[in-house]
Amino acid sequence: MAGQTLYDKLWESHVVREDESGSTLIYIDRQLVHEVTSPQAFEGMRLSGRKAWRSGASLGVPDHNVPTIDRDKGIVDPVAKKQVDTLEQNCKDFGITEFLMGDPRQGIVHVIGPEQGITVPGITLVCGDSHTSTHGAFAALAFGIGTSEVEHVLSTQCLVQKKSKNLQVRVDGALKPGVEAKDVALAIIGVIGTAGGTGYSIEFAGSAIESLSMEGRMSLCNLAIEAGARTGLVAVDDTTLEYVKNRPYGPTAEQWSQAESVWKTLHSDDDAVFDKVITLAAEGIEPQVTWGTSPEMVVPISGRVPNPADEADAVKSSGMARALEYMGLAANTPMTDIPVDVVFIGSCTNSRIEDMRAAATVAKGRKVSDKIKYAMVVPGSGLVKAQAEEEGLDKILIEAGFQWRDPGCSMCLAMNADKLLSQERCASTSNRNFEGRQGNGGRTHLVSPSIAAASAIAGVFATPESL
Amino acid sequence: MDAFTTLNGVVAPLDRSNVDTDAIIPKQFLKSIKRSGFGPNAFDEWRYLDTGEPDVDCSGRPLNPEFVLNQPRYQGASVLLTRKNFGCGSSREHAPWALLDYGFRCVISPSFADIFYNNCFKNGILPIIQPEAAVDRLFEQTFEAEGYALKIDLLKQSIILPDGESLSFEIDAFRKDALLKGLDEVGLTLQYASDIKAFEDKHRTAMPWVFSE
Ligand code: SF4
């Protein structure tokens, strides 16, 4: 019998029961709950008179809607405030721990899970947010769910699921200097497309992946969903174990050796068979910039805006033309000639301490171009913010002309006050460049933190080396 | 959830691929804490010429005449025909809520994003996958004939065209059953409460740190 993939192992260790039809009840170890996708779930539980199956399995935190400035004034938007207050009431009523807005541990769900050791290898973890794939960096089976499923997990600690197929994406070799995990992820999406991973769980493997830090692996797995896969995984290695140690919600000192021995088995067996394997050479990956309205519309920063006329597939070609019109771009324009209006460094893709450091390294001793309307840096959690301030990164960034904000999703989805105006062009470290994602009519280009920071300095898309 | 057995409905053609959930229901409407009332804001940015805000009556807003769903011939449509990778992006269940509230009970596409596909079943919407060629043909026929309608029979897993031809589709047996009966999935799972408890006991020994509370 062939060996098992990492995904197979995680799946198997959580099967509660199986149906003849292949539908499986799987156990969910932990759930993160935020204000936007949970109110209707709690409401459903109230209506049916159900309690939380295991309230300690969930943690609540407001992140999507919270303001990133003037927190002491509370939430001004009454609709957003109601949602955040509703979360607080629901967590209280159902016995769920919540990190409130003023708590230093508050932050984006996908940043605080790993930070607190809620995310550890070998568990199943869900959240009503598609970027839950982030946590797969820890070899945890983590995926985004809808509100009905949030209710299902709260009420039963289980989900009815069908097993995905296995896709391995291998990146071997050494990444070139200046190429970050974000670039690797965008390059992969450029190759397989936004639906390339649909129906699959992706395992990222190969020497280039192994060389990434945990934060880099999180950025990579975060973007698995943009390739259509609900789950992205990386096997456990020493980097993983090192990161997980001594986190508040992780194993206790007495449990550590048992945990370690379980976690060390969390990799695909040598003879495991994947349904599909895709291979990329690390050396071939350059810093990436998206040019269109889907993450697969991406080119190296040294490239040009593509020409729809060169695309043979008619549906694709018209999609490209529509994207260019929305983005206000002409075919064949060099990416480094495109002027930028706004810079956003943040989101669950790139708001961890290494991202803050990358931005500060570029910003140090430089000034944000006067062509930039504003450039903002939004740390992913209160703890990231505090750490960055301890390292003096905030001063470097503020000195260079960046705004230094409080933690939250912010301009990633523009549910709070941080949003683009129509036709404003943004170099953004977030994960979605869909029409209107960062504000009605706003134009988003996805980039790494270094490229975002360099573009803020140059006023056009730029690499740090070109400054 | 309403059961889904058969549907005889006018088809609306949304000739785009990669329609994401932000497009189906823009984020400003996610601030609601209810499940209903999203219909008037379905496809808001494409559908209206002004910018939609929550809690604003949509009946007086200027419609975008270019947007296909605004054409008189597609009013009352309950079947949405669209291109590949429909429902990609955010996991928001507000997307199927908005489609349902608008009046759609069935979406036909060559492919769906996984989370959206799942979310449809929880809300009594039937997502049907058809090969690209079949979808092409349905588009052609929809554009050609005003009032073009399809009959969907979930039990038989077939789409019946106006000329009597039928196309079959695949669906997972569990989902089909739940949809046909309009079952409450939480209730179904709780029938297995003792299995869940037994699993938890075993799991607690294998991974005690998961139960740190
Ligand atoms: S930062 Fe963006 S993608 Fe991440 S959880 Fe928040 S809204 Fe979702």
XYZ file of C-alpha atoms and ligand atoms in Angstrom:
688
model
C 0.000 0.000 0.000
C 1.256 3.448 -0.865
C 2.186 5.781 1.960
C 0.026 8.642 3.141
C 0.227 12.310 2.358
C 0.300 14.823 5.188
C -3.280 15.723 4.341
C -4.347 12.054 4.507
C -2.834 11.764 7.989
C -4.506 14.890 9.285
C -7.804 13.821 7.838
C -7.649 10.285 9.160
C -6.812 11.363 12.691
C -10.028 13.408 12.835
C -12.646 11.091 11.369
C -15.565 10.625 13.758
C -17.652 8.518 11.423
C -17.995 7.784 7.767
C -21.072 7.453 5.628
C -21.479 4.970 2.774
C -21.725 7.952 0.427
C -18.246 9.173 1.332
C -19.498 12.053 3.471
C -17.449 12.121 6.613
C -18.007 13.655 9.992
C -14.698 15.134 11.047
C -13.807 16.549 14.420
C -12.780 20.200 14.651
C -10.253 20.929 17.366
C -10.332 24.697 17.321
C -12.316 27.542 15.863
C -11.583 31.252 15.543
C -14.639 33.488 15.518
C -14.844 37.087 14.297
C -17.596 39.657 14.112
C -18.588 39.473 10.447
C -19.396 35.822 9.773
C -20.608 34.762 13.213
C -23.721 36.744 14.260
C -26.116 34.642 12.176
C -24.509 31.463 13.513
C -25.125 32.412 17.146
C -28.614 33.559 16.221
C -29.282 30.137 14.702
C -28.161 28.471 17.931
C -30.426 30.639 20.010
C -33.375 29.893 17.766
C -32.851 26.159 18.070
C -31.998 26.343 21.773
C -28.524 24.854 21.360
C -25.421 25.408 23.454
C -21.782 25.408 22.440
C -20.535 21.813 22.342
C -17.152 22.781 23.759
C -16.888 26.497 24.325
C -13.172 26.261 25.161
C -12.481 25.171 21.586
C -13.324 28.611 20.234
C -11.760 32.011 20.567
C -13.457 35.223 19.517
C -11.781 38.399 18.289
C -13.026 41.448 16.386
C -10.773 42.280 13.457
C -12.567 42.873 10.159
C -14.407 46.021 11.177
C -12.327 47.630 13.869
C -10.864 51.124 13.386
C -7.087 51.400 13.034
C -6.853 54.928 14.443
C -8.323 56.729 17.436
C -9.318 53.516 19.172
C -9.892 55.393 22.387
C -12.884 57.037 20.728
C -14.460 53.614 20.169
C -16.111 52.578 16.908
C -17.782 55.522 15.223
C -19.636 53.609 12.493
C -22.849 52.499 14.254
C -23.344 49.453 12.031
C -19.807 48.192 12.629
C -20.144 48.914 16.316
C -23.276 46.833 16.494
C -21.469 43.900 14.932
C -18.524 44.141 17.313
C -20.853 44.512 20.298
C -22.889 41.549 19.077
C -19.744 39.410 19.023
C -18.963 40.420 22.578
C -22.456 39.556 23.755
C -22.445 36.252 21.870
C -19.082 35.213 23.277
C -20.336 36.014 26.772
C -23.614 34.161 26.307
C -21.957 31.062 24.891
C -18.980 31.004 27.256
C -16.331 31.737 24.628
C -13.124 33.590 25.451
C -12.756 36.810 23.494
C -9.860 39.211 22.993
C -11.630 42.562 22.995
C -10.564 45.509 20.877
C -8.552 47.053 23.702
C -6.731 43.806 24.537
C -3.038 43.863 23.506
C -3.555 40.356 22.066
C -6.290 41.554 19.690
C -5.493 41.290 15.992
C -6.346 39.557 12.743
C -7.619 36.020 13.401
C -4.916 34.448 11.243
C -2.161 36.373 12.959
C -3.215 35.769 16.538
C -3.972 32.043 16.161
C -0.314 31.110 15.568
C 0.937 33.874 17.854
C -1.029 32.471 20.801
C -0.272 28.824 20.074
C -3.936 28.205 19.322
C -2.624 27.003 15.989
C -0.372 24.002 16.526
C 0.571 21.122 14.242
C -1.789 18.209 13.784
C -5.048 19.915 14.674
C -8.104 20.780 12.649
C -8.865 24.475 12.767
C -11.624 26.434 11.095
C -12.779 30.027 10.882
C -15.460 31.813 8.942
C -12.852 33.377 6.712
C -11.378 31.873 3.584
C -7.785 32.719 4.498
C -7.894 30.172 7.290
C -5.617 28.210 4.962
C -2.852 30.322 6.577
C -2.669 27.969 9.562
C -1.721 25.064 7.314
C 1.835 26.397 7.547
C 1.909 24.472 10.831
C 0.783 21.198 9.264
C -2.665 21.853 10.723
C -5.715 20.980 8.661
C -7.180 24.464 8.477
C -9.823 25.793 6.159
C -12.369 28.559 5.799
C -16.070 27.869 6.281
C -19.368 29.640 5.817
C -21.658 30.866 8.569
C -23.856 27.748 8.611
C -20.728 25.732 9.220
C -19.612 28.118 11.965
C -22.909 27.281 13.653
C -22.387 23.587 12.961
C -18.960 23.607 14.604
C -20.103 25.647 17.583
C -23.015 23.257 18.126
C -21.348 19.908 17.410
C -17.566 20.466 17.210
C -17.805 18.609 13.907
C -18.297 19.216 10.208
C -19.612 17.041 7.420
C -16.877 17.068 4.814
C -15.734 15.310 1.703
C -12.092 14.536 1.381
C -10.131 16.656 -1.077
C -7.621 15.384 -3.587
C -3.894 15.852 -3.011
C -1.841 18.361 -4.959
C 1.821 18.841 -4.271
C 3.468 22.079 -5.320
C 7.227 21.708 -5.201
C 9.593 24.633 -5.291
C 13.189 23.467 -5.323
C 16.384 25.439 -5.306
C 17.396 28.724 -3.727
C 15.250 31.844 -3.953
C 17.009 34.863 -5.374
C 17.765 37.705 -2.963
C 14.778 40.043 -2.667
C 12.278 37.308 -3.503
C 9.817 36.753 -0.662
C 7.213 34.109 0.178
C 4.566 36.421 -1.262
C 6.339 36.359 -4.619
C 6.533 32.572 -4.518
C 2.802 32.370 -3.817
C 1.873 34.811 -6.580
C 4.176 33.036 -9.026
C 2.483 29.721 -8.209
C -0.982 31.246 -8.729
C 0.278 32.716 -12.007
C 1.134 29.185 -13.111
C -1.841 27.162 -11.857
C -4.511 29.881 -11.953
C -7.096 30.893 -9.357
C -9.037 27.669 -9.851
C -5.972 25.426 -10.226
C -6.297 24.132 -6.681
C -10.089 23.781 -6.572
C -11.010 20.444 -5.014
C -7.471 19.911 -3.794
C -5.533 20.305 -0.628
C -2.154 21.761 -1.580
C 1.017 20.675 0.130
C 3.933 23.026 -0.478
C 7.236 21.194 -0.488
C 10.776 21.379 -1.783
C 13.958 22.996 -0.570
C 12.833 26.562 -1.245
C 9.759 26.037 0.944
C 11.814 24.403 3.684
C 14.083 27.429 3.728
C 11.162 29.767 4.487
C 10.533 31.041 8.015
C 7.194 30.204 9.657
C 5.995 33.671 8.751
C 6.924 33.113 5.124
C 5.123 29.772 5.167
C 2.042 31.473 6.582
C 2.040 34.031 3.748
C 2.333 31.183 1.288
C -0.464 29.058 2.781
C -2.568 32.186 3.196
C -2.649 32.484 -0.589
C -3.534 28.807 -1.187
C -7.172 29.894 -1.259
C -6.369 32.330 -4.072
C -5.275 29.285 -6.032
C -8.682 27.762 -5.281
C -7.550 25.350 -2.538
C -9.262 25.565 0.826
C -6.205 24.103 2.470
C -2.475 24.756 2.073
C 0.002 22.695 4.047
C 3.680 22.608 4.928
C 5.228 19.642 6.773
C 6.539 19.971 10.315
C 10.285 20.506 10.678
C 12.588 22.126 13.223
C 11.501 25.588 12.088
C 7.936 24.685 13.028
C 8.823 23.227 16.412
C 10.986 26.200 17.262
C 8.156 28.630 16.510
C 5.504 26.738 18.458
C 7.446 26.463 21.691
C 6.200 28.356 24.747
C 3.084 29.861 23.238
C 0.250 30.585 25.708
C -2.300 28.138 24.274
C 0.213 25.486 23.164
C 1.158 22.292 25.004
C 2.391 22.643 28.564
C 5.983 21.747 29.440
C 4.800 18.305 30.592
C 2.948 17.716 27.328
C 5.790 18.895 25.116
C 7.600 15.629 24.472
C 4.360 13.818 23.665
C 3.413 16.654 21.330
C 6.786 16.636 19.648
C 6.644 12.923 18.973
C 3.184 13.259 17.396
C 4.180 16.310 15.390
C 7.328 14.752 13.980
C 5.156 12.300 12.032
C 3.382 15.167 10.261
C 4.886 14.975 6.803
C 3.991 13.053 3.672
C 5.501 9.582 3.518
C 8.262 9.111 0.960
C 6.067 6.795 -1.084
C 2.912 8.906 -0.784
C 1.053 9.395 -4.048
C -0.340 12.801 -4.998
C -3.153 13.195 -7.505
C -1.190 15.996 -9.136
C 2.307 17.441 -8.759
C 3.446 20.836 -9.987
C 7.083 21.863 -9.912
C 8.638 25.316 -10.026
C 12.308 26.254 -9.997
C 13.063 28.735 -7.218
C 15.704 30.470 -9.317
C 13.093 31.399 -11.913
C 10.929 33.351 -9.474
C 11.162 37.150 -9.473
C 9.336 39.712 -7.346
C 5.751 39.782 -8.590
C 3.100 42.443 -9.188
C -0.501 41.780 -10.186
C -1.817 43.896 -13.050
C -5.489 42.854 -13.153
C -8.505 42.012 -11.035
C -7.682 38.428 -10.162
C -4.556 37.185 -8.367
C -3.656 35.030 -11.382
C -3.223 38.205 -13.423
C 0.340 38.617 -12.325
C 3.731 39.359 -13.879
C 7.296 39.807 -12.641
C 7.984 43.413 -11.680
C 10.437 43.616 -14.580
C 7.596 42.688 -16.939
C 4.899 44.588 -18.758
C 1.121 44.762 -18.685
C 0.053 41.954 -21.026
C -1.907 42.514 -24.200
C -5.358 40.875 -24.436
C -4.840 40.654 -28.199
C -2.074 38.112 -27.595
C -4.476 35.775 -25.787
C -5.967 33.089 -28.033
C -8.816 32.056 -25.703
C -11.672 34.493 -26.398
C -13.280 34.349 -22.924
C -9.879 34.918 -21.313
C -8.998 37.717 -23.690
C -12.207 39.628 -23.002
C -11.680 39.091 -19.272
C -8.229 40.628 -19.636
C -9.577 43.582 -21.595
C -12.221 44.187 -18.928
C -9.566 43.996 -16.212
C -7.338 46.507 -17.998
C -10.225 48.880 -18.400
C -11.082 48.621 -14.708
C -7.450 49.015 -13.727
C -6.952 51.982 -16.074
C -3.916 50.406 -17.687
C -2.678 50.196 -21.251
C -1.265 46.954 -22.626
C 2.531 46.705 -22.808
C 3.203 49.358 -20.148
C 6.291 48.422 -18.123
C 5.156 47.680 -14.549
C 7.832 49.992 -13.153
C 6.307 52.933 -15.096
C 2.954 52.678 -13.345
C 2.398 55.455 -10.779
C 1.034 54.458 -7.387
C -1.343 56.587 -5.258
C -1.681 54.636 -2.044
C 0.420 52.020 -0.272
C -1.032 49.486 2.158
C 1.217 47.197 4.161
C -0.881 44.854 6.263
C -3.523 42.050 6.149
C -3.259 38.441 7.272
C -0.912 37.819 4.340
C 1.777 40.298 5.350
C 1.403 41.973 8.728
C 3.720 39.944 10.933
C 6.928 41.153 12.487
C 9.113 40.060 9.569
C 6.898 42.041 7.212
C 7.227 45.105 9.457
C 10.997 44.629 9.442
C 11.097 44.249 5.662
C 9.166 47.483 5.231
C 11.338 49.339 7.750
C 14.543 48.100 6.120
C 13.480 49.665 2.840
C 12.128 52.825 4.479
C 15.155 53.520 6.631
C 16.723 56.864 5.811
C 14.337 57.417 2.900
C 11.144 59.388 2.332
C 7.779 58.410 0.925
C 7.425 60.058 -2.487
C 5.310 63.209 -2.570
C 3.343 61.575 -5.383
C 1.938 59.106 -2.857
C -1.288 60.287 -1.213
C -0.635 58.155 1.832
C 1.190 54.992 2.798
C -0.048 53.024 5.773
C 1.381 50.202 7.800
C -1.113 48.149 9.805
C 0.411 45.517 12.079
C -1.481 42.234 12.300
C -1.888 42.203 16.067
C -1.295 44.264 19.171
C 1.671 42.042 19.973
C 3.229 42.540 16.537
C 2.753 46.253 17.013
C 4.392 46.211 20.437
C 7.307 44.129 19.158
C 7.853 46.462 16.214
C 7.824 49.458 18.546
C 10.318 47.763 20.799
C 12.600 47.368 17.791
C 12.065 51.006 16.819
C 10.490 50.091 13.471
C 7.575 52.453 14.027
C 9.976 55.401 14.319
C 11.781 54.495 11.104
C 8.486 54.153 9.244
C 6.930 57.318 10.658
C 10.147 59.232 9.980
C 9.954 58.104 6.348
C 6.358 59.305 6.091
C 4.362 56.121 6.643
C 1.301 56.049 8.889
C 1.550 53.631 11.795
C -1.839 52.150 12.663
C -3.595 49.886 15.157
C -4.114 46.202 14.265
C -6.953 44.877 12.141
C -7.935 43.839 8.627
C -8.132 47.470 7.598
C -7.761 48.151 3.894
C -7.541 44.463 3.022
C -11.301 44.485 2.629
C -12.123 48.081 3.499
C -14.961 47.417 5.885
C -13.742 50.115 8.223
C -12.808 53.676 7.297
C -9.622 52.601 5.480
C -10.607 52.445 1.854
C -9.535 53.535 -1.596
C -11.423 56.170 -3.530
C -12.537 55.350 -7.034
C -9.590 55.003 -9.452
C -6.975 55.262 -6.725
C -4.158 52.831 -7.385
C -2.801 50.898 -4.443
C 0.343 48.838 -3.974
C -1.010 46.411 -1.399
C 0.445 43.496 0.524
C -3.027 41.977 0.918
C -4.410 38.993 -0.955
C -7.228 40.066 -3.244
C -7.241 42.474 -6.139
C -10.891 41.951 -7.049
C -12.907 44.885 -8.363
C -13.867 47.133 -5.463
C -12.158 44.978 -2.846
C -10.324 47.894 -1.246
C -13.032 50.434 -1.926
C -15.435 51.102 -4.791
C -13.561 51.578 -8.034
C -10.223 51.200 -6.250
C -7.364 49.552 -8.141
C -5.327 47.018 -6.222
C -1.930 45.594 -7.136
C -0.745 42.753 -4.928
C 2.929 42.868 -3.959
C 5.326 41.831 -1.207
C 6.096 44.162 1.722
C 9.509 45.112 0.291
C 8.030 46.005 -3.065
C 5.205 47.926 -1.396
C 7.659 49.930 0.690
C 9.963 50.551 -2.272
C 7.001 51.659 -4.378
C 6.024 54.128 -1.650
C 9.495 55.647 -1.871
C 9.669 55.645 -5.679
C 6.049 56.640 -6.372
C 5.912 53.884 -9.008
C 6.264 50.108 -8.687
C 9.862 49.541 -7.725
C 12.248 47.073 -6.117
C 14.407 48.136 -3.155
C 17.504 47.618 -5.311
C 16.323 50.193 -7.835
C 16.007 52.990 -5.258
C -33.917 25.554 5.000
C -36.429 25.101 2.189
C -36.382 21.752 0.462
C -35.441 21.595 -3.200
C -37.179 19.037 -5.377
C -37.984 20.447 -8.797
C -37.713 23.894 -10.256
C -39.096 25.347 -13.449
C -37.383 28.660 -13.874
C -36.366 31.428 -16.224
C -32.618 31.517 -16.850
C -30.496 34.638 -16.407
C -27.115 34.560 -18.200
C -24.152 36.080 -16.373
C -21.491 35.740 -19.027
C -18.372 36.139 -16.880
C -15.877 33.766 -15.346
C -14.336 34.104 -11.856
C -17.307 35.989 -10.418
C -16.202 36.453 -6.817
C -18.272 36.738 -3.666
C -17.277 40.418 -3.296
C -19.060 40.991 -6.608
C -22.073 38.929 -5.530
C -22.449 40.917 -2.321
C -20.062 43.817 -1.658
C -18.480 44.057 1.752
C -20.378 47.082 3.050
C -23.451 44.857 3.346
C -21.644 42.346 5.539
C -22.224 44.492 8.555
C -25.721 43.116 8.941
C -26.272 40.623 11.713
C -29.206 39.033 9.886
C -29.457 36.401 7.175
C -32.144 37.992 5.074
C -32.639 41.143 3.101
C -29.498 40.936 0.951
C -31.372 40.453 -2.343
C -31.673 44.128 -3.344
C -27.893 44.408 -2.985
C -26.956 41.271 -4.919
C -24.349 42.279 -7.541
C -24.699 45.813 -6.205
C -21.696 47.367 -7.940
C -22.684 46.039 -11.339
C -26.366 46.499 -10.892
C -26.621 50.147 -9.846
C -24.957 53.282 -11.117
C -24.472 54.789 -7.662
C -22.647 53.358 -4.661
C -24.708 51.125 -2.420
C -24.824 51.651 1.315
C -26.375 49.382 3.922
C -29.841 50.222 5.220
C -30.669 52.343 2.175
C -33.829 51.595 0.226
C -32.742 50.385 -3.224
C -36.018 50.974 -5.030
C -35.145 54.543 -5.947
C -31.526 53.901 -6.984
C -30.435 54.330 -10.618
C -30.081 50.946 -12.320
C -27.239 50.208 -14.693
C -29.032 49.390 -17.964
C -25.952 47.531 -19.225
C -26.090 44.933 -16.478
C -27.702 41.784 -17.705
C -29.914 41.086 -14.687
C -31.532 44.485 -15.190
C -32.894 43.564 -18.592
C -36.673 43.135 -18.491
C -36.508 39.713 -20.148
C -34.603 38.228 -17.225
C -36.859 39.509 -14.458
C -38.113 36.779 -12.172
C -35.277 34.452 -13.161
C -34.565 31.674 -10.674
C -31.752 29.916 -12.536
C -28.412 31.679 -12.869
C -26.197 30.559 -15.725
C -22.580 31.577 -15.451
C -18.967 30.807 -16.332
C -16.222 28.960 -14.520
C -14.976 29.419 -10.964
C -18.161 31.083 -9.797
C -18.175 32.194 -6.142
C -14.420 32.443 -5.693
C -12.919 34.660 -3.028
C -14.238 35.328 0.436
C -16.102 32.619 2.368
C -19.029 34.937 3.111
C -22.290 33.023 3.231
C -23.897 36.358 2.521
C -23.275 35.489 -1.153
C -25.742 32.582 -1.298
C -28.055 34.512 1.036
C -28.076 37.373 -1.464
C -28.677 35.073 -4.447
C -31.478 33.288 -2.622
C -33.080 36.529 -1.506
C -32.872 37.772 -5.093
C -34.778 34.695 -6.185
C -32.157 32.276 -7.477
C -32.575 28.651 -6.434
C -30.147 27.126 -8.896
C -26.784 28.156 -10.377
C -25.317 26.391 -13.406
C -21.602 26.741 -14.139
C -18.650 24.719 -15.432
C -17.059 25.016 -11.975
C -17.542 26.560 -8.549
C -15.171 27.651 -5.812
C -15.295 25.073 -3.008
C -16.528 27.151 -0.075
C -19.250 28.840 -2.078
C -20.358 25.475 -3.467
C -20.693 24.171 0.080
C -22.507 27.254 1.285
C -25.151 26.884 -1.427
C -26.316 23.543 -0.070
C -26.745 24.970 3.414
C -29.234 27.424 2.018
C -31.340 25.408 -0.357
C -29.575 26.563 -3.514
C -28.638 23.868 -6.004
C -25.278 24.475 -7.723
C -25.018 22.379 -10.896
C -21.758 21.647 -12.656
C -21.948 21.134 -16.413
C -19.206 20.697 -19.006
C -18.067 23.900 -20.746
C -19.647 22.826 -24.032
C -23.049 22.311 -22.424
C -22.777 25.671 -20.699
C -21.863 27.316 -24.015
C -24.960 25.857 -25.562
C -27.195 26.967 -22.688
C -25.809 30.480 -23.048
C -26.583 30.515 -26.767
C -30.129 29.291 -26.241
C -30.743 31.718 -23.382
C -29.622 34.670 -25.483
C -31.711 33.471 -28.409
C -35.081 32.825 -26.867
C -36.785 35.323 -24.623
C -38.322 33.672 -21.579
C -35.952 30.722 -21.897
C -36.613 28.400 -18.970
C -35.177 25.160 -17.667
C -36.728 22.417 -15.626
C -34.494 21.098 -12.916
C -35.284 17.749 -11.348
C -33.049 17.066 -8.374
C -34.340 13.565 -7.690
C -33.576 12.467 -11.248
C -30.476 14.699 -11.381
C -31.480 16.167 -14.690
C -31.912 19.503 -16.437
C -34.698 19.439 -18.971
C -34.346 21.854 -21.891
C -37.382 23.449 -23.539
C -37.011 21.098 -26.518
C -37.327 18.122 -24.187
C -33.679 17.132 -24.225
C -32.226 16.416 -20.828
C -28.765 16.908 -19.362
C -27.740 14.922 -16.333
C -25.651 16.214 -13.465
C -23.682 14.749 -10.574
C -24.353 15.453 -6.941
C -23.096 13.942 -3.721
C -25.708 11.591 -2.218
C -25.643 13.147 1.247
C -26.114 16.647 -0.075
C -28.844 15.546 -2.425
C -30.755 13.916 0.392
C -30.388 16.918 2.695
C -31.536 19.275 -0.054
C -34.487 17.108 -1.069
C -35.714 16.962 2.494
C -34.634 20.447 3.562
C -32.868 18.905 6.553
C -31.260 20.743 9.433
C -27.663 19.565 9.268
C -26.844 20.391 12.872
C -29.737 18.220 13.998
C -28.512 15.408 11.756
C -25.032 15.553 13.230
C -26.323 15.621 16.789
C -27.871 12.202 16.176
C -24.284 11.012 16.390
C -23.515 12.764 19.669
C -22.311 9.524 21.255
C -19.873 8.937 18.381
C -18.557 12.452 18.854
C -18.116 11.908 22.584
C -16.333 8.602 22.007
C -14.018 10.271 19.510
C -13.301 13.088 21.935
C -12.269 10.641 24.678
C -9.814 8.913 22.386
C -8.556 12.204 20.986
C -8.006 13.667 24.444
C -5.482 10.931 25.162
C -3.730 11.315 21.831
C -3.610 15.119 21.828
C -4.316 16.408 25.344
C -3.047 19.916 24.526
C -6.043 20.453 22.282
C -8.246 20.302 25.378
C -6.318 22.823 27.405
C -9.406 24.705 28.558
S -6.839 40.596 6.583
Fe -8.197 40.435 4.847
S -8.114 38.365 4.149
Fe -7.206 38.456 6.172
S -8.830 37.909 7.581
Fe -8.838 40.107 7.368
S -10.243 40.541 5.702
Fe -9.776 38.362 5.604
